[in-house]
PDB file of C-alpha atoms in Angstrom:
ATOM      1  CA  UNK D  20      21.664   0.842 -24.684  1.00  0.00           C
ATOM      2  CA  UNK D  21      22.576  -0.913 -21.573  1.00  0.00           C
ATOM      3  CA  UNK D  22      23.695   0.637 -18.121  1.00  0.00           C
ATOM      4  CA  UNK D  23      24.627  -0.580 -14.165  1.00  0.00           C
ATOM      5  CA  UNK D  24      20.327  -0.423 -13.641  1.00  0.00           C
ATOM      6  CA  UNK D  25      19.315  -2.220 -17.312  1.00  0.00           C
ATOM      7  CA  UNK D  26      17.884  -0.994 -20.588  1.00  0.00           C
ATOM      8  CA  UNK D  27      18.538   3.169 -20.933  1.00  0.00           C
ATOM      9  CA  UNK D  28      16.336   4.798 -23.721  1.00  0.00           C
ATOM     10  CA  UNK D  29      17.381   8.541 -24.427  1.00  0.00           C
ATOM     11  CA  UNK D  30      14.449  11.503 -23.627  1.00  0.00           C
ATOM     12  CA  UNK D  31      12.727   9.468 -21.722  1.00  0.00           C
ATOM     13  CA  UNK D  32      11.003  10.245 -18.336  1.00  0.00           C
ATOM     14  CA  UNK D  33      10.974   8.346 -15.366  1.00  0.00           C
ATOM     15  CA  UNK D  34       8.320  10.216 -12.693  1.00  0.00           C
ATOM     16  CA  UNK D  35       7.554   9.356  -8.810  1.00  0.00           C
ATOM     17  CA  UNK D  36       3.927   9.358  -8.172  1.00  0.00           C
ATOM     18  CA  UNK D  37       1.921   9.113  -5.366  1.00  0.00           C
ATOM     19  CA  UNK D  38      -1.561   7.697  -5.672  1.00  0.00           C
ATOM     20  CA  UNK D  39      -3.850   6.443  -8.756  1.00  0.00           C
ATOM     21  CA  UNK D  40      -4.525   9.625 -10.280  1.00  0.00           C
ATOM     22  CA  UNK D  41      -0.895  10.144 -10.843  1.00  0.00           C
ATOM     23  CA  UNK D  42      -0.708   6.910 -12.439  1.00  0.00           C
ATOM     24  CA  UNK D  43      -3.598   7.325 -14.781  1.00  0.00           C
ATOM     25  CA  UNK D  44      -2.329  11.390 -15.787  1.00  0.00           C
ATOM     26  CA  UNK D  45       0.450   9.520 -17.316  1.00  0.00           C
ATOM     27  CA  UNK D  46      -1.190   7.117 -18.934  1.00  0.00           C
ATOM     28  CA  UNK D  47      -2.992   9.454 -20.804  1.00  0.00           C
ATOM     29  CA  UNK D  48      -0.615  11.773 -21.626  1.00  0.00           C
ATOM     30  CA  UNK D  49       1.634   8.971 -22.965  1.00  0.00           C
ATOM     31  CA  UNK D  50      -1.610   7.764 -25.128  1.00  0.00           C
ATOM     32  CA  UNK D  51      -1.965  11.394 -26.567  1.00  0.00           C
ATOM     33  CA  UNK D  52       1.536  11.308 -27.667  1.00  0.00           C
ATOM     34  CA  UNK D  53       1.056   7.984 -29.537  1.00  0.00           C
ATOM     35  CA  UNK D  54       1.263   8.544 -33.195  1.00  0.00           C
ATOM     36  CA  UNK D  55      -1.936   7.173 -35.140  1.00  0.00           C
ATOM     37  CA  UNK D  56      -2.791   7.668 -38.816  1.00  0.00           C
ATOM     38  CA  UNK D  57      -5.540   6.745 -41.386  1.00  0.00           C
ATOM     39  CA  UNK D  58      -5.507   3.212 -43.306  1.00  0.00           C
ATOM     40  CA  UNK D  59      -7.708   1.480 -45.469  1.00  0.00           C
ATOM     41  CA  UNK D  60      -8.121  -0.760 -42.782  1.00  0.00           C
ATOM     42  CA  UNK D  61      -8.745   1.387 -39.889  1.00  0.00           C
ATOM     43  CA  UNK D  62      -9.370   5.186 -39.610  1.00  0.00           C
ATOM     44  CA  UNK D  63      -7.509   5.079 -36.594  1.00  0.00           C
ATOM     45  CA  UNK D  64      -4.531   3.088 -36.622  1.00  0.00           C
ATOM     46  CA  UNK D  65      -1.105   2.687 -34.131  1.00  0.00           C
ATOM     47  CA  UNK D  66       1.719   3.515 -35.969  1.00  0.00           C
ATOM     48  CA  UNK D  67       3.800   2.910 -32.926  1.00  0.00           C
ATOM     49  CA  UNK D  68       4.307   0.647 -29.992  1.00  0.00           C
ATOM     50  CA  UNK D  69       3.780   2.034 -26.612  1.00  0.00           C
ATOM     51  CA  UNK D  70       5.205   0.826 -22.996  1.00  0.00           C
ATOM     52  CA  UNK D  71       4.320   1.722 -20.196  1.00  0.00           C
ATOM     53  CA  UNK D  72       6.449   0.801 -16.904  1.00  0.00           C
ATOM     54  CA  UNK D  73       4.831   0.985 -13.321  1.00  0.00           C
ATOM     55  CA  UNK D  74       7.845   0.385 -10.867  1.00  0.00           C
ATOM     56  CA  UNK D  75       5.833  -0.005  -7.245  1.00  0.00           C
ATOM     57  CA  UNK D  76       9.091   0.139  -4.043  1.00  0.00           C
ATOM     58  CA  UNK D  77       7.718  -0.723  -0.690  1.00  0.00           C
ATOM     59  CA  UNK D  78       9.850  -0.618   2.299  1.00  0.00           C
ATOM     60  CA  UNK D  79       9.324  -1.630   5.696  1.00  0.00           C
ATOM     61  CA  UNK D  80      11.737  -2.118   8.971  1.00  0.00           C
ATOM     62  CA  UNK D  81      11.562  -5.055  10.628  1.00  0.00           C
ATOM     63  CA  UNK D  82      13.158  -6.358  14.219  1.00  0.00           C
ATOM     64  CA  UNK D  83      15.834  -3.604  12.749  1.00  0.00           C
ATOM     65  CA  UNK D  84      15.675  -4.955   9.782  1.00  0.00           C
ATOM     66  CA  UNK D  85      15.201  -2.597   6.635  1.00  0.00           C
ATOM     67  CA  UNK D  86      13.257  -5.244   3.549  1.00  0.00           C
ATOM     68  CA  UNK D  87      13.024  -3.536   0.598  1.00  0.00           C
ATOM     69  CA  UNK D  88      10.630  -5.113  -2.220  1.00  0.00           C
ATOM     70  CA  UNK D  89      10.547  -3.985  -5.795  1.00  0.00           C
ATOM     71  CA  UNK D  90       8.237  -5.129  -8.727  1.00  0.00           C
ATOM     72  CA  UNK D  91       8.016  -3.784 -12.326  1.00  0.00           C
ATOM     73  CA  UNK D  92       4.423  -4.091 -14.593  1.00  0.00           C
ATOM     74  CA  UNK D  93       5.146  -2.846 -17.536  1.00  0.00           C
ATOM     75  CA  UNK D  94       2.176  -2.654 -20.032  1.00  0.00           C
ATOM     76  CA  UNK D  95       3.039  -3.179 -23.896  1.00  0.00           C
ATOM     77  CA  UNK D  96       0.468  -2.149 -26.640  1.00  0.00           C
ATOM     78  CA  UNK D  97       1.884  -3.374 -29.688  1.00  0.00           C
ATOM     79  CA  UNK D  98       0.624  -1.838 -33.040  1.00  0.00           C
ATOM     80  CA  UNK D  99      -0.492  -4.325 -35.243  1.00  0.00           C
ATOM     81  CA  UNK D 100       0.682  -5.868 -38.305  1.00  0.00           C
ATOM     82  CA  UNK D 101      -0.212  -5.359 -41.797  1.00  0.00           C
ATOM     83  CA  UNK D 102      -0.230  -6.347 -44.915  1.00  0.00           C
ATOM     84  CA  UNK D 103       0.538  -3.540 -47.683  1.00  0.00           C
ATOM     85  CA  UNK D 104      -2.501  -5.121 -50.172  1.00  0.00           C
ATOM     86  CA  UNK D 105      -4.943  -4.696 -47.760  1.00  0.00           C
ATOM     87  CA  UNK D 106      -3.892  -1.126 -46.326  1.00  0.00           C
ATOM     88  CA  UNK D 107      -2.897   0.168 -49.557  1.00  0.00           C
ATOM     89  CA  UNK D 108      -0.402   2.266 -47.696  1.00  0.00           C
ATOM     90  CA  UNK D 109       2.712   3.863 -49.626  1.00  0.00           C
ATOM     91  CA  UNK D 110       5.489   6.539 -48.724  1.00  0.00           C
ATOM     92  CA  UNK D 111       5.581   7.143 -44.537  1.00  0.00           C
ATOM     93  CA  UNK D 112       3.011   4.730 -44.100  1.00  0.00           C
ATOM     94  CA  UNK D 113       4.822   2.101 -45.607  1.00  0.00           C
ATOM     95  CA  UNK D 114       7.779   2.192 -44.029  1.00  0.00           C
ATOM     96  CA  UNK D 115       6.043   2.112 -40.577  1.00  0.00           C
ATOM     97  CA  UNK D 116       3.995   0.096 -41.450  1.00  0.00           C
ATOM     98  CA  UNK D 117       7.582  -2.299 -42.686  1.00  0.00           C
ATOM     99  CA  UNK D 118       8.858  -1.206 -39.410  1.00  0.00           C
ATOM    100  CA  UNK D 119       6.021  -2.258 -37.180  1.00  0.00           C
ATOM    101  CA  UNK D 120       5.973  -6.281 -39.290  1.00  0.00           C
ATOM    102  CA  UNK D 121       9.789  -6.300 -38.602  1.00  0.00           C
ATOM    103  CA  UNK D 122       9.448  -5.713 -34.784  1.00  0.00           C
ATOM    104  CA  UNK D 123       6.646  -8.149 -34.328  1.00  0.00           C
ATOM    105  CA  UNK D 124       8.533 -10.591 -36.119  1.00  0.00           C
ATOM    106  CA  UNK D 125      11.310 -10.275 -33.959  1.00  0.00           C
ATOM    107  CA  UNK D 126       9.200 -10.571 -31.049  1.00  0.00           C
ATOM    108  CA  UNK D 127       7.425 -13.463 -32.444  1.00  0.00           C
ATOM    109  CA  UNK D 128      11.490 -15.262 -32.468  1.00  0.00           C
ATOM    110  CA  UNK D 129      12.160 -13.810 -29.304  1.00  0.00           C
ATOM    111  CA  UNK D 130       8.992 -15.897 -28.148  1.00  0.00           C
ATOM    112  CA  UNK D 131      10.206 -18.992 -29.838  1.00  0.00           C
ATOM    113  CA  UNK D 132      13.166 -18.973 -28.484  1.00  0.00           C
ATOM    114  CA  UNK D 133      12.253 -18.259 -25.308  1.00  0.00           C
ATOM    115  CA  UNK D 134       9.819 -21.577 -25.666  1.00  0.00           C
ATOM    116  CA  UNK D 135      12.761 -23.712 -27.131  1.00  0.00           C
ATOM    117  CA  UNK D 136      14.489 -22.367 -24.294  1.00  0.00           C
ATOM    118  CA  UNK D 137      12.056 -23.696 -21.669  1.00  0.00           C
ATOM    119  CA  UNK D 138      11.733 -26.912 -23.235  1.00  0.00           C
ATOM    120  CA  UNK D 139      15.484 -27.602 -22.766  1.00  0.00           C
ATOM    121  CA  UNK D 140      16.494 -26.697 -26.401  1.00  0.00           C
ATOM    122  CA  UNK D 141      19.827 -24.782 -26.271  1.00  0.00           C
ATOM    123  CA  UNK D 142      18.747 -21.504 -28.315  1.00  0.00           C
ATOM    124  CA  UNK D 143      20.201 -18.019 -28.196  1.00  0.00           C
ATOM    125  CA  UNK D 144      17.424 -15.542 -27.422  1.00  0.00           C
ATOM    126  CA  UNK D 145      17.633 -12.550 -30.265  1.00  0.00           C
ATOM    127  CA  UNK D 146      16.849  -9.592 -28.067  1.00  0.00           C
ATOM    128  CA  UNK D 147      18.641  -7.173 -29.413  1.00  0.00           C
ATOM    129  CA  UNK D 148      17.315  -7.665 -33.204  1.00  0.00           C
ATOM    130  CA  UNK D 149      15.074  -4.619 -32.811  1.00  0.00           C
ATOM    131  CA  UNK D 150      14.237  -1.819 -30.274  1.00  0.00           C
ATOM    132  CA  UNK D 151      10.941  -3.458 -29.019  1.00  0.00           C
ATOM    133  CA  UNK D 152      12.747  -6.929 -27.972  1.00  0.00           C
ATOM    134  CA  UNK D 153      15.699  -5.015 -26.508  1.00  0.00           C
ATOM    135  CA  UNK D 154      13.593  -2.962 -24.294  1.00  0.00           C
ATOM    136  CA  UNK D 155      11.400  -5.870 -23.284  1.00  0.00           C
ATOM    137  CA  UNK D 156      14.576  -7.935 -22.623  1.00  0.00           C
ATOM    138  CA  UNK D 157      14.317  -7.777 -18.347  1.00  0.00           C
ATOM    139  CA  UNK D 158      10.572  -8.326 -18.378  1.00  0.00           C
ATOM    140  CA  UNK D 159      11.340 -12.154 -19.014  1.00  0.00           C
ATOM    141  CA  UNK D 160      12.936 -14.574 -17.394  1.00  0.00           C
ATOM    142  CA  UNK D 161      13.466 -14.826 -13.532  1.00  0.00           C
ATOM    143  CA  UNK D 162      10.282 -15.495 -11.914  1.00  0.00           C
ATOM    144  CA  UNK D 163       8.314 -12.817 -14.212  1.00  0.00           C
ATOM    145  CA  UNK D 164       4.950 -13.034 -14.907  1.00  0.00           C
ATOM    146  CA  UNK D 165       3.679 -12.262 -18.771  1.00  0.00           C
ATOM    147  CA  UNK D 166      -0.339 -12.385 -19.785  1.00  0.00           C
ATOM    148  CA  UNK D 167      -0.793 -11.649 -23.427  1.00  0.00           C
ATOM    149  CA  UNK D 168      -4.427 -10.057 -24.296  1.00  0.00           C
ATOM    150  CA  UNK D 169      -5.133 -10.175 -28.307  1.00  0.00           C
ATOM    151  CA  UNK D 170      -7.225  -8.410 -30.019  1.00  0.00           C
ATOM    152  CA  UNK D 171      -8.212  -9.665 -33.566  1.00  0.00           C
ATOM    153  CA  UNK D 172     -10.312  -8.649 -36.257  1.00  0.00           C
ATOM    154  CA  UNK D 173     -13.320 -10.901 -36.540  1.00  0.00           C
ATOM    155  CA  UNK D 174     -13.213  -9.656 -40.607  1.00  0.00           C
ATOM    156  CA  UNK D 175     -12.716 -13.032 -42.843  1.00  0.00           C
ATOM    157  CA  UNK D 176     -10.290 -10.827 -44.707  1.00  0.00           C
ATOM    158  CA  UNK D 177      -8.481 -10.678 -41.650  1.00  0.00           C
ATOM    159  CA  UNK D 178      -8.307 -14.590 -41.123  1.00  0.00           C
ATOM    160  CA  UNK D 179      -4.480 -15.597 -42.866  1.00  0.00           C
ATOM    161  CA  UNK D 180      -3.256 -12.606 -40.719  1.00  0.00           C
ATOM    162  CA  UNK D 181      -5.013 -13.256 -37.668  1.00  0.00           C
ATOM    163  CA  UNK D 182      -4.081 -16.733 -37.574  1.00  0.00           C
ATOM    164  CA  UNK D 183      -0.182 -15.819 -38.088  1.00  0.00           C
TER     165      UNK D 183
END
């Protein structure tokens, strides 16, 4: 849900640290508490989506002046999709696995629209079709910055989905 300072997600933690170590502790505790499980198509695959939001406030006083500059990174590892046939996954698998297709989908609109958007098409922007989008929802737009890394399966098996 929505409050006065943006997107509000229930349990979870919002920590001050000082230096680089700090940063990377929390990385890695927030990796360990990803949830992974077995496929046919990889031993050790995301069954989740994890962010992870660096805030960075600097401050400085000048001629009596107090400038205060905020930025957010926030770092996105998106579990990927898949294709029951080729994961032969049933019962809790399944549905994450129907879970994780239906949030990259929405992203994959979000994206579109976002592109129709720039190119002076009038097009609502679905953010709040699932959890993913909705949280993701102040990291675009403004003057934001967004760099997309992929990584794809170089399996032939893998090419219809790849390609998607």
């Amino acid at each position: 849900r929505e409050n006065t300072s943006g997107v509000y997600v229930e349990g979870l933690s919002e920590i001050e640290v000082g230096n680089l170590h700090d940063v990377e502790d929390l990385l890695t505790q927030g990796l360990a508490n990803r949830h992974v499980a077995s496929t046919n198509m990889n031993r050790t695959s995301s069954r989740s989506h994890a962010l992870f939001v660096l805030s960075v406030k600097t401050e400085e006083i000048i001629n009596g002046l107090r400038k205060v500059r905020t930025s957010k990174f926030t770092l996105v590892d998106l579990a990927g999709s898949e294709r029951q046939k080729s994961t032969a996954t049933f019962g809790n698998r399944l549905k994450e696995a129907s879970a994780i297709n239906k949030s990259l989908s929405c992203l994959g609109k979000v994206i579109n629209a976002l592109v129709d958007r720039e190119h002076g098409k009038a097009s609502h922007v679905p953010f709040r079709d699932s959890k993913l989008t909705f949280l993701l929802k102040d990291t675009w737009g403004g003057n934001s910055k967004t760099c997309l890394v992929a990584t794809v399966s170089p399996s032939g098996l893998a090419r219809s989905e790849t390609i998607s």
